[in-house]
Coordinates of N, CA and C in Angstrom, one line a residue:
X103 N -48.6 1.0 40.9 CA -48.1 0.2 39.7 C -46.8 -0.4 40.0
X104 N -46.6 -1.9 39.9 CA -45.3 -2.2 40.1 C -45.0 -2.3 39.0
X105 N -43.5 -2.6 39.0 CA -42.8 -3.3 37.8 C -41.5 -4.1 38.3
X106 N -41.7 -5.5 37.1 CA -40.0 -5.7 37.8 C -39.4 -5.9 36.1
X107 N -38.1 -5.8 36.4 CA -37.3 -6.0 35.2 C -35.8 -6.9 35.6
X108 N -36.4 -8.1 34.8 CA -34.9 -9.2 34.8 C -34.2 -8.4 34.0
X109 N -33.2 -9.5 34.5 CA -31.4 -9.6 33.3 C -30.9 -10.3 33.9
X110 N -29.7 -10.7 33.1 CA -28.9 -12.1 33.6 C -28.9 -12.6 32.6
X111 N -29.6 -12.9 31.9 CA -29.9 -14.4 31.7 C -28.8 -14.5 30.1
X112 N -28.2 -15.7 29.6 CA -27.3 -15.5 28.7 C -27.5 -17.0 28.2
X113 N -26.9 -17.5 27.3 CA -26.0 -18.3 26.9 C -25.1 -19.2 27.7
X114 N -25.0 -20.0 28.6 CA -23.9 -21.0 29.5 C -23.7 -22.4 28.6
X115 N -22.4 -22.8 29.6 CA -21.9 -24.1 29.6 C -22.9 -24.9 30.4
X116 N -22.8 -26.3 30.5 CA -23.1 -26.8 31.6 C -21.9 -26.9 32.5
X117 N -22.3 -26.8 33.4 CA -21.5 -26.4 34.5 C -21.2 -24.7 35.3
X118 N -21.7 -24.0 34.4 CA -21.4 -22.8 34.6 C -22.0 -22.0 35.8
X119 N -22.0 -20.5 35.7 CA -22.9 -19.9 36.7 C -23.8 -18.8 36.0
X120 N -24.3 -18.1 36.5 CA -25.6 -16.9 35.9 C -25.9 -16.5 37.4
X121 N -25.9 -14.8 37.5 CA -26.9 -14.3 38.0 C -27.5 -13.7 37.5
X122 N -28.7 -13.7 38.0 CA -30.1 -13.1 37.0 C -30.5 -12.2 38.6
X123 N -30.9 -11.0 37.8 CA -31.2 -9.4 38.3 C -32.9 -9.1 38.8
X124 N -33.5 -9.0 39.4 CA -35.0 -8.3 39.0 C -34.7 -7.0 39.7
X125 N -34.9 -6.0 38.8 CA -35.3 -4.8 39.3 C -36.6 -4.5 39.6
X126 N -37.3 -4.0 40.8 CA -38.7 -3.8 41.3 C -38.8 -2.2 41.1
X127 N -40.0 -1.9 40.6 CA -39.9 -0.6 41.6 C -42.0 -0.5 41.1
X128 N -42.0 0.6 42.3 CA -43.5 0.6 42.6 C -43.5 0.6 44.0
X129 N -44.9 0.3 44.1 CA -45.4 -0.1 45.8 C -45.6 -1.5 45.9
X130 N -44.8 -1.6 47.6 CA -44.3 -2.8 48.1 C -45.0 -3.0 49.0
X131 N -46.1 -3.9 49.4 CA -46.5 -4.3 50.7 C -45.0 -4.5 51.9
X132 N -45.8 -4.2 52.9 CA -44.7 -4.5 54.0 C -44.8 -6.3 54.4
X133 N -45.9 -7.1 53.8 CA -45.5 -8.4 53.9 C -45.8 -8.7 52.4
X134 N -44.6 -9.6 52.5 CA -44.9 -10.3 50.5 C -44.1 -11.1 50.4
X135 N -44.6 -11.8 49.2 CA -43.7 -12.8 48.8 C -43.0 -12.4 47.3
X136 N -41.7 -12.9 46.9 CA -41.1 -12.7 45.5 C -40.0 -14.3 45.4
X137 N -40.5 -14.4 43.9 CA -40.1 -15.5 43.9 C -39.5 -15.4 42.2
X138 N -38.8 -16.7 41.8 CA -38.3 -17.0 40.4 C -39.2 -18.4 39.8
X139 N -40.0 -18.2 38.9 CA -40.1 -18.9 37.7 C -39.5 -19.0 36.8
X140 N -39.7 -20.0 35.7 CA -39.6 -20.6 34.8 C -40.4 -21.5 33.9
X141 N -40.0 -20.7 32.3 CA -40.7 -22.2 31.8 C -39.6 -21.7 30.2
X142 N -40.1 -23.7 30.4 CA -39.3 -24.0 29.1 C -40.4 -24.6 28.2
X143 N -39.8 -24.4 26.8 CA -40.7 -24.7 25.9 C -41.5 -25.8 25.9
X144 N -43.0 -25.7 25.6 CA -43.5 -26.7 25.5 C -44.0 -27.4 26.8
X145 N -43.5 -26.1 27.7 CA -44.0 -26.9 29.4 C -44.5 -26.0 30.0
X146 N -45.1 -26.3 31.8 CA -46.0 -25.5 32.0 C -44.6 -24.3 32.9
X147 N -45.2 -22.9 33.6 CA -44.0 -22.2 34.4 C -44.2 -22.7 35.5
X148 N -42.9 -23.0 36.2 CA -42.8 -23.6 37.6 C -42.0 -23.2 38.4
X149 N -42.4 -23.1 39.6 CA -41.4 -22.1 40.6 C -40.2 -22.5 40.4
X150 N -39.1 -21.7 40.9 CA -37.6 -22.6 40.9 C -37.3 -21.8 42.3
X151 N -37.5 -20.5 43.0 CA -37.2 -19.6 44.8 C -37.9 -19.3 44.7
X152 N -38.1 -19.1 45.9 CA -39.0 -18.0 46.6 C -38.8 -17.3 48.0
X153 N -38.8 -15.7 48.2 CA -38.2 -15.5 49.4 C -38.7 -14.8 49.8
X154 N -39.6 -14.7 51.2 CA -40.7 -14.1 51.7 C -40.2 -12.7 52.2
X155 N -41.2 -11.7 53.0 CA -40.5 -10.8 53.1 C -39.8 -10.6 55.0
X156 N -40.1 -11.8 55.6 CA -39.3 -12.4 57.0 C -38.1 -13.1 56.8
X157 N -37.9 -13.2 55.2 CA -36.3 -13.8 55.1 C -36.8 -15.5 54.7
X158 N -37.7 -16.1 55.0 CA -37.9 -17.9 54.6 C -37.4 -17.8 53.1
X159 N -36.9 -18.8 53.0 CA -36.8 -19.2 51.3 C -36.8 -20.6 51.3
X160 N -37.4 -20.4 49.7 CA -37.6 -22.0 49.2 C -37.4 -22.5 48.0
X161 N -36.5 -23.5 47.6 CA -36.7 -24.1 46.5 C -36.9 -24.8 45.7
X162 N -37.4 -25.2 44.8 CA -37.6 -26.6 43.7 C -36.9 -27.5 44.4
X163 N -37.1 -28.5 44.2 CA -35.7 -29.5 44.7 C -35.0 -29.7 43.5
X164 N -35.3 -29.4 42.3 CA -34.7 -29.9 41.0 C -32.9 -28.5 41.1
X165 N -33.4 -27.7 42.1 CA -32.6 -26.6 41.9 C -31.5 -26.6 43.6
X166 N -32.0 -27.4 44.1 CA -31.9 -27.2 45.8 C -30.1 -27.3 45.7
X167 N -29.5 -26.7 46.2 CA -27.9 -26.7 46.9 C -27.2 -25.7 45.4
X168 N -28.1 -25.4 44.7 CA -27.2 -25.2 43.0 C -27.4 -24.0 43.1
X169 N -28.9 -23.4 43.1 CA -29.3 -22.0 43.1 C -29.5 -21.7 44.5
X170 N -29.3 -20.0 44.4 CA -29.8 -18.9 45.5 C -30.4 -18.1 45.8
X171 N -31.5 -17.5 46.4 CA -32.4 -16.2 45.8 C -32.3 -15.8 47.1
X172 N -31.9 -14.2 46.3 CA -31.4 -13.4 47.8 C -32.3 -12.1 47.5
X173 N -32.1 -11.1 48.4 CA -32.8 -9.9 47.7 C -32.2 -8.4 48.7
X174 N -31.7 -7.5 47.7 CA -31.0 -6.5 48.7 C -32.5 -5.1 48.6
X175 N -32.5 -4.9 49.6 CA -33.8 -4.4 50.0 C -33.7 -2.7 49.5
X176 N -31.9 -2.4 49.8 CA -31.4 -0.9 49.5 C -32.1 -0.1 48.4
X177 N -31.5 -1.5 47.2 CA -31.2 -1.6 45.7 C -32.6 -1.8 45.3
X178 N -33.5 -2.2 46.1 CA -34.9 -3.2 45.5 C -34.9 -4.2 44.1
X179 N -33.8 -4.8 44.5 CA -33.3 -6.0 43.6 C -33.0 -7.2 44.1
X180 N -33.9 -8.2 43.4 CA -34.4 -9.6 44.0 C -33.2 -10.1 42.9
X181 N -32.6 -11.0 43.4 CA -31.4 -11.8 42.6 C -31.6 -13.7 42.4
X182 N -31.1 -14.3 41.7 CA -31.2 -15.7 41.9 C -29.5 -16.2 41.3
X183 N -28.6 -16.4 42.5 CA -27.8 -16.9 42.0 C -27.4 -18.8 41.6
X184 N -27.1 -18.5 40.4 CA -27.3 -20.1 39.7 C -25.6 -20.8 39.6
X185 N -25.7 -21.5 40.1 CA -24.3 -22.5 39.9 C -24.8 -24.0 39.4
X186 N -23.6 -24.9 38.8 CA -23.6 -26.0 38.1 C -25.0 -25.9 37.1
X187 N -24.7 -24.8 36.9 CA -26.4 -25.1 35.8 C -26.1 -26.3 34.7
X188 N -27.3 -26.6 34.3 CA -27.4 -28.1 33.8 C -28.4 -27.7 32.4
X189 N -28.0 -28.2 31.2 CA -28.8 -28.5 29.9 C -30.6 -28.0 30.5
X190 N -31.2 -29.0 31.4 CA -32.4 -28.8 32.1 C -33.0 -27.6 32.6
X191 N -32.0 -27.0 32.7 CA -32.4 -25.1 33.6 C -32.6 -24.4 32.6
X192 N -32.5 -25.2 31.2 CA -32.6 -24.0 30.3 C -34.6 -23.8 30.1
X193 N -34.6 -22.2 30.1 CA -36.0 -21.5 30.0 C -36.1 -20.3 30.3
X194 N -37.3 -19.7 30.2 CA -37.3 -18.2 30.1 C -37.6 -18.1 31.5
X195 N -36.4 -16.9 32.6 CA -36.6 -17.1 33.9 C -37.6 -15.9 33.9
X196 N -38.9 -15.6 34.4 CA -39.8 -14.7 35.7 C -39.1 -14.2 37.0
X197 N -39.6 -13.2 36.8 CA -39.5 -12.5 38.4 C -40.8 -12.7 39.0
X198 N -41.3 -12.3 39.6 CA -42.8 -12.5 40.4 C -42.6 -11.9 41.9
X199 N -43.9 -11.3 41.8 CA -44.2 -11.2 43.7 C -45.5 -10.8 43.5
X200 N -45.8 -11.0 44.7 CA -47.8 -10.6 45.5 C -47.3 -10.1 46.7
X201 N -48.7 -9.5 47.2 CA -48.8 -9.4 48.5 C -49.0 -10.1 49.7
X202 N -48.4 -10.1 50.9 CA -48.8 -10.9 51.9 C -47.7 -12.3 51.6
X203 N -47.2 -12.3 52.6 CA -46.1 -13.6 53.4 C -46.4 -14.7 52.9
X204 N -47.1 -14.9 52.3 CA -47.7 -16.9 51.8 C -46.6 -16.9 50.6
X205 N -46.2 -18.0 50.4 CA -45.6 -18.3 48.9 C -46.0 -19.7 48.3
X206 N -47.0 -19.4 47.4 CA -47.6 -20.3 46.8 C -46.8 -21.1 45.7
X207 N -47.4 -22.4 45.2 CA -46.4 -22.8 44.3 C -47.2 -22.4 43.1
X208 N -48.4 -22.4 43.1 CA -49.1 -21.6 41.9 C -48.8 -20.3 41.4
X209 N -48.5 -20.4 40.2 CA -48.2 -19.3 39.6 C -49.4 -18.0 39.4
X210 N -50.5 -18.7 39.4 CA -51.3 -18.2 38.8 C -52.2 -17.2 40.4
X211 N -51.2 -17.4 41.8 CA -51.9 -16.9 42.4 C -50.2 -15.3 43.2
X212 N -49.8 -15.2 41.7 CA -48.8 -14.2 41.8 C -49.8 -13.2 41.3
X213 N -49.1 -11.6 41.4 CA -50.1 -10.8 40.6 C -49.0 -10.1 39.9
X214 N -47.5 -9.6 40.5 CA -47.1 -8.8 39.4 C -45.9 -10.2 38.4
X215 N -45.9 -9.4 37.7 CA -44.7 -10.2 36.8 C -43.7 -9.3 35.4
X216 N -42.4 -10.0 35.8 CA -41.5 -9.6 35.1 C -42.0 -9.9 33.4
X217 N -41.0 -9.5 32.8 CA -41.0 -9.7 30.6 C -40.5 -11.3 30.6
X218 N -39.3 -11.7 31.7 CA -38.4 -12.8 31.5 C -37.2 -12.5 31.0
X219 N -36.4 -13.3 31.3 CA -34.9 -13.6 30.8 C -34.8 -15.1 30.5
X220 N -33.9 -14.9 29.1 CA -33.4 -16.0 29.0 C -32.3 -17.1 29.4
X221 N -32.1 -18.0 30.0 CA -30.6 -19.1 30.0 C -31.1 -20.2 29.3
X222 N -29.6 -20.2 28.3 CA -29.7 -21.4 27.5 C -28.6 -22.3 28.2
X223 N -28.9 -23.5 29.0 CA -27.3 -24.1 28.7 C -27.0 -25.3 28.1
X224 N -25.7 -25.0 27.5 CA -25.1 -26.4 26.2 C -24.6 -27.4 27.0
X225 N -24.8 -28.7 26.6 CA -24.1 -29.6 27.2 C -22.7 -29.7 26.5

């Protein structure tokens, strides 16, 4: 049984920063992928990182040079650090992972998933 559990997520400026937390715990394949979603109201959830378990990562381009998705392997805590966040980033962030090294952009081909956190940011 996995589980992951966000935090982070708050209230910002535009401009500001947020890091958002996932705590894992359970069984971990020795290849996998974990990644960050989102969705904002009224829209569909769309990747924003993803970081395999060889170290590759990838991002949205809506997010590319702004956000970071790191993961300390000690802690079993997948992180997504967010700078210049923008009005647009605001939605309820996912943690996610599966098994096996592939990182899809479909959501629907994740199997475990976080509750979410929220960032709102004001212009």
């Amino acid at each position: 049984q996995v589980q992951l559990v966000e935090s982070g997520g708050a209230p910002v400026q535009a401009g500001g920063s947020l890091r958002l937390s996932c705590a894992r715990s359970g069984y971990r394949a020795t290849s996998y992928c974990m990644g960050w979603f989102r969705q904002a109201p009224g829209k569909e959830r769309e990747g924003v990182a993803t970081i395999r378990s060889d170290g590759k990562v990838t991002y949205a381009d809506s997010v590319k040079g702004r956000f970071t998705i790191s993961e300390d392997n000690a802690k079993n805590i997948l992180y997504l650090e967010m700078n210049d966040l923008k009005p647009e980033d605001t939605a309820m962030y996912y943690c996610t992972q599966k098994p096996g090294g592939y990182c899809p952009t479909s959501q629907a081909q994740y199997r475990d998933w976080g509750q979410g956190t929220q960032v709102t940011v004001s212009s």
